[in-house]
């Protein structure tokens, strides 16, 4: 169904709302000439009751009409065996499994069982929680049911509290899944990662740079009036503009391959460096708390025995880590010095706000 040589673009509304809305959006999407498949949610897993939960089976006919009119194959989310059964009657071309469903092995198994003997591609979104075993387990359940075309969709991982993303991407996780499942297609869903239109371009570009096989982007003929996920949907016109402004990789050449591999590895290094810095910052915050306790109990900052223990433990581990003794020593000294300086600030600062 998909041409592996070309990046795949799937787009369409978060939800099919009315026949008119779906048809208008579908025609506009088809007119871009850039979209390979039309998506629309028919049954919507909403966080709270009382929200729009999708039009249900009625929308399947609208989708099959949109398919006839545009010639685009169509994809929907299925979450139960009943959804599968109903959708198969309307010639739906691809199913995706939503993030909430992937997190539930009972549901995944039920859907996988209902697909035995059916030839249809199934794309599995990552579970809402950052659990790669659960994601891999779902892929395995579909493979075991005989589905040949099983793919993955990265839509970010849910997170408590405010971040700039609705679902932070945690890029190292889909990268690891690509490593584990090299033969499967991996798409990125920037819409559910971002939760707003502003970041869509940056996240889509990042996915392309990380060699994802394509994008699933929500679009709507009138996004501000959408019945679900209105902040993150864009018009088909804006979609076209965004696609035209993405930097797509050009044809293969030996040099190109090398550059691609290099940039992929550098992306990984950037992500890891970023994580290391966050961890170090977290470590310093803990050191500050220790500083505060030491101050209250009138203990010195530097404690030779503790420092020797840290150093010796690291040297024992170095055998497994493939790091040189010299590097470990330099690294620990730098961390220790920084930690002392943080504790020093706490010890010598009398202001209330630094007290625990
Ligand atoms: C969707 O694609 O509309 C959807 C509900 O996505 P997710 O399962 O990623 O939340
Ligand atoms: Mn949505």
XYZ file of C-alpha atoms and ligand atoms in Angstrom:
367
model
C 0.000 0.000 0.000
C 2.773 2.449 0.882
C 5.822 3.114 -1.210
C 8.741 2.670 1.159
C 10.920 4.995 -0.884
C 8.669 7.966 -0.273
C 7.651 9.609 2.999
C 4.010 8.859 3.808
C 1.556 11.637 4.618
C -1.732 10.777 6.290
C -4.081 13.616 7.084
C -7.681 14.402 7.903
C -9.813 15.586 10.778
C -9.413 14.430 14.342
C -13.080 13.431 14.129
C -15.602 12.968 11.382
C -18.290 15.402 12.535
C -20.768 15.745 9.676
C -20.837 14.365 6.169
C -20.317 17.878 4.810
C -17.311 18.624 7.040
C -15.669 15.319 6.167
C -16.255 15.648 2.437
C -15.064 19.270 2.301
C -11.905 18.430 4.239
C -11.274 15.324 2.137
C -11.597 17.215 -1.144
C -9.289 19.970 0.058
C -6.757 17.413 1.249
C -6.873 15.564 -2.056
C -6.378 18.862 -3.895
C -3.013 19.376 -2.182
C -1.713 16.397 -4.123
C 0.597 15.611 -1.203
C -1.506 13.317 0.964
C -1.453 9.531 0.599
C -4.313 8.646 2.914
C -7.303 10.258 4.597
C -7.750 9.810 8.353
C -10.820 10.501 10.496
C -11.838 9.420 13.986
C -15.223 7.710 14.039
C -15.194 6.508 17.631
C -13.304 8.942 19.852
C -11.708 8.000 23.166
C -12.312 11.165 25.194
C -10.874 11.821 28.617
C -14.187 12.820 30.187
C -17.811 11.912 29.508
C -19.939 14.594 27.947
C -17.342 15.470 25.315
C -17.949 14.637 21.648
C -17.302 10.908 21.399
C -17.496 10.553 17.632
C -20.396 9.968 15.254
C -19.993 6.198 15.375
C -20.798 3.737 12.601
C -22.777 6.349 10.640
C -19.485 8.048 9.747
C -18.195 4.920 8.003
C -20.500 5.565 5.060
C -19.300 9.182 4.852
C -15.736 7.935 4.772
C -16.422 5.435 2.071
C -18.089 8.231 0.036
C -15.058 10.471 0.610
C -12.863 7.639 -0.609
C -14.946 7.318 -3.793
C -14.856 11.064 -4.433
C -11.164 11.606 -3.802
C -9.621 8.255 -4.631
C -7.741 8.432 -1.317
C -7.554 5.307 0.843
C -9.027 5.830 4.317
C -7.898 5.068 7.876
C -9.721 5.067 11.208
C -9.014 4.214 14.834
C -10.501 0.969 16.154
C -10.718 0.123 19.830
C -12.979 -2.947 19.960
C -13.760 -6.010 17.839
C -17.169 -4.447 17.082
C -15.447 -1.423 15.536
C -13.384 -3.787 13.376
C -16.408 -5.741 12.257
C -18.386 -2.619 11.310
C -15.455 -0.893 9.624
C -14.612 -3.887 7.451
C -18.090 -3.650 5.887
C -17.229 -0.205 4.535
C -13.904 -0.899 2.860
C -11.722 0.955 5.356
C -8.112 0.556 4.158
C -6.103 0.876 7.336
C -6.669 0.771 11.070
C -4.736 2.522 13.757
C -4.788 1.627 17.422
C -5.101 4.635 19.725
C -2.665 5.353 22.528
C -5.164 4.523 25.263
C -6.006 1.205 23.633
C -2.348 0.210 23.184
C -1.964 0.585 26.942
C -4.541 -2.179 27.473
C -3.408 -5.680 26.435
C -6.972 -7.076 26.749
C -8.276 -4.618 24.165
C -5.284 -5.118 21.882
C -5.716 -8.888 22.004
C -9.451 -8.595 21.314
C -8.797 -6.465 18.223
C -5.940 -8.702 17.075
C -8.187 -11.776 17.384
C -10.924 -10.106 15.368
C -8.410 -9.450 12.582
C -7.332 -13.067 12.099
C -7.448 -13.872 8.395
C -7.977 -10.202 7.416
C -5.424 -8.457 5.254
C -5.280 -4.874 6.410
C -2.398 -2.712 7.634
C -2.531 -1.912 11.338
C -0.566 1.004 12.788
C -0.106 0.951 16.528
C 0.303 4.224 18.369
C 2.611 4.255 21.350
C 0.860 3.685 24.680
C 0.163 6.875 26.647
C 2.805 5.831 29.175
C 6.461 5.590 28.189
C 6.598 1.787 28.166
C 8.338 0.297 25.167
C 7.592 -3.271 26.230
C 3.867 -2.531 26.122
C 4.232 -0.938 22.686
C 6.298 -3.870 21.389
C 3.850 -6.305 22.996
C 0.956 -4.777 21.045
C 2.920 -5.027 17.783
C 3.630 -8.651 18.568
C -0.045 -9.416 19.225
C -0.969 -8.185 15.724
C 1.944 -10.005 14.112
C 0.859 -13.205 15.854
C -2.648 -12.733 14.484
C -1.200 -12.895 10.994
C -1.253 -9.176 10.165
C 1.656 -8.624 7.779
C 1.693 -4.854 7.658
C 2.102 -3.760 11.229
C 3.461 -0.242 11.694
C 4.107 2.208 14.517
C 2.928 5.744 15.187
C 4.760 7.934 17.658
C 2.363 10.443 19.291
C 4.317 11.396 22.401
C 3.872 10.271 25.997
C 1.525 11.690 28.550
C 2.991 13.759 31.288
C 1.674 15.330 34.469
C 1.922 19.099 34.674
C 2.704 21.786 32.178
C 5.209 21.228 29.432
C 5.445 22.949 26.097
C 3.979 19.814 24.533
C 0.653 18.101 25.057
C 2.527 14.798 24.977
C 6.313 15.220 25.179
C 8.016 13.380 22.314
C 10.845 11.704 24.258
C 12.548 11.041 20.918
C 14.945 8.415 22.229
C 11.968 6.062 22.708
C 10.754 5.918 19.072
C 14.403 5.757 18.007
C 14.832 2.691 20.182
C 11.652 1.186 18.673
C 13.071 1.724 15.178
C 16.175 -0.110 16.283
C 14.108 -2.985 17.662
C 11.730 -3.187 14.698
C 13.799 -2.172 11.662
C 11.336 -3.664 9.169
C 8.298 -1.762 10.392
C 7.264 1.656 9.187
C 7.400 4.354 11.847
C 5.201 7.426 11.458
C 5.105 10.512 13.639
C 1.857 12.169 14.746
C 3.032 15.707 15.520
C -0.552 16.890 16.164
C -0.993 14.910 19.380
C 2.593 15.596 20.467
C 2.170 19.361 20.114
C -1.444 19.919 21.075
C -1.224 23.237 19.212
C -0.463 24.456 15.712
C 2.588 26.515 16.595
C 5.005 23.657 17.137
C 3.755 21.396 14.339
C 6.372 22.394 11.815
C 9.324 21.984 14.194
C 8.181 18.565 15.374
C 7.439 17.352 11.851
C 10.878 18.455 10.696
C 12.492 16.716 13.633
C 10.686 13.475 12.773
C 11.846 13.708 9.166
C 15.390 14.434 10.315
C 15.221 11.378 12.556
C 14.250 9.350 9.499
C 10.662 8.590 10.362
C 8.803 7.085 7.415
C 6.050 9.672 7.402
C 3.633 11.900 9.249
C 0.034 11.694 10.401
C -1.259 15.254 10.783
C -4.738 16.354 11.781
C -6.416 18.775 9.364
C -9.894 20.254 9.221
C -11.739 22.566 6.825
C -12.492 24.883 9.765
C -10.086 23.986 12.599
C -11.249 26.590 15.111
C -14.737 25.134 14.969
C -13.598 21.481 15.239
C -15.528 19.365 17.735
C -12.332 17.794 19.090
C -8.683 18.843 19.216
C -9.416 22.224 17.630
C -6.166 23.884 18.779
C -3.922 21.413 16.999
C -5.734 21.041 13.674
C -4.748 23.015 10.577
C -6.490 23.719 7.282
C -5.492 21.592 4.277
C -4.087 24.804 2.809
C -1.783 25.302 5.810
C -0.893 21.641 5.630
C 0.290 22.088 2.052
C 2.271 25.153 3.038
C 3.892 23.278 5.901
C 4.767 20.282 3.733
C 6.330 22.607 1.174
C 8.441 24.216 3.879
C 9.731 20.990 5.351
C 13.206 19.984 4.309
C 12.810 16.615 2.694
C 15.858 14.538 2.034
C 16.861 14.405 -1.597
C 17.848 11.349 -3.664
C 20.347 8.837 -2.365
C 24.009 9.155 -3.015
C 26.907 7.658 -1.185
C 27.779 10.959 0.355
C 24.159 11.601 1.245
C 23.897 8.288 3.079
C 26.917 9.168 5.116
C 25.572 12.612 5.941
C 22.193 11.172 6.882
C 23.733 8.598 9.184
C 25.913 11.267 10.731
C 23.036 13.617 11.370
C 20.919 10.818 12.867
C 23.700 9.932 15.273
C 24.217 13.584 16.136
C 20.520 13.955 16.870
C 20.818 11.067 19.310
C 23.851 12.661 20.911
C 22.042 15.988 21.261
C 19.113 14.264 22.937
C 21.387 12.377 25.330
C 23.415 15.499 26.144
C 20.227 17.319 26.905
C 19.143 14.529 29.239
C 22.547 14.436 30.925
C 22.343 18.151 31.649
C 18.837 17.785 33.101
C 20.051 14.936 35.301
C 23.033 16.970 36.475
C 20.782 19.865 37.317
C 18.556 17.494 39.300
C 21.631 16.126 41.084
C 22.695 19.652 42.097
C 19.263 20.367 43.551
C 19.637 17.291 45.751
C 23.132 18.426 46.758
C 21.628 21.729 47.828
C 19.167 19.953 50.072
C 22.062 18.046 51.613
C 23.851 21.372 52.078
C 20.893 22.666 53.995
C 20.813 19.649 56.327
C 24.558 19.905 56.866
C 24.126 23.550 57.770
C 21.384 22.791 60.271
C 23.519 20.066 61.846
C 26.774 21.984 61.638
C 28.597 19.437 59.494
C 31.367 20.261 56.999
C 30.606 20.296 53.300
C 33.503 18.096 52.324
C 33.518 14.577 53.757
C 36.498 12.576 52.655
C 34.988 9.136 53.232
C 31.875 9.867 51.184
C 33.971 11.227 48.308
C 36.256 8.165 48.324
C 33.214 5.862 48.266
C 31.695 7.634 45.255
C 34.985 7.448 43.416
C 35.651 3.789 44.188
C 32.127 2.699 43.262
C 32.476 4.439 39.910
C 35.792 2.705 39.243
C 34.229 -0.693 39.900
C 31.447 0.105 37.406
C 33.807 1.411 34.740
C 34.548 -2.111 33.519
C 30.933 -2.508 32.391
C 30.581 1.007 31.086
C 33.520 1.079 28.693
C 34.764 4.382 30.118
C 38.373 5.152 30.968
C 39.499 5.659 34.557
C 40.883 9.040 33.598
C 37.554 10.199 32.246
C 35.595 8.946 35.263
C 38.000 10.755 37.554
C 37.756 14.037 35.642
C 33.992 13.791 35.397
C 33.476 13.027 39.086
C 35.849 15.796 40.138
C 33.976 18.309 38.031
C 30.623 17.150 39.399
C 31.959 17.167 42.937
C 33.344 20.690 42.594
C 30.069 21.964 41.219
C 28.206 20.199 44.012
C 30.455 21.781 46.641
C 29.876 25.173 45.131
C 26.084 24.664 45.296
C 26.312 23.512 48.914
C 28.597 26.428 49.700
C 25.989 28.860 48.481
C 23.413 27.250 50.764
C 25.795 27.188 53.783
C 26.790 30.805 53.463
C 23.510 32.297 52.438
C 21.456 33.367 55.426
C 18.317 34.264 53.460
C 15.082 32.478 54.343
C 14.275 31.424 50.765
C 17.210 29.002 50.654
C 16.068 27.155 53.737
C 14.210 23.858 53.340
C -6.401 10.552 17.346
O -5.544 10.208 16.517
O -7.342 11.295 17.076
C -6.239 10.114 18.741
C -7.260 10.043 19.577
O -4.968 9.893 19.048
P -4.242 9.269 20.356
O -4.700 7.868 20.471
O -2.817 9.421 19.944
O -4.597 10.146 21.524
Mn -7.210 14.084 17.794
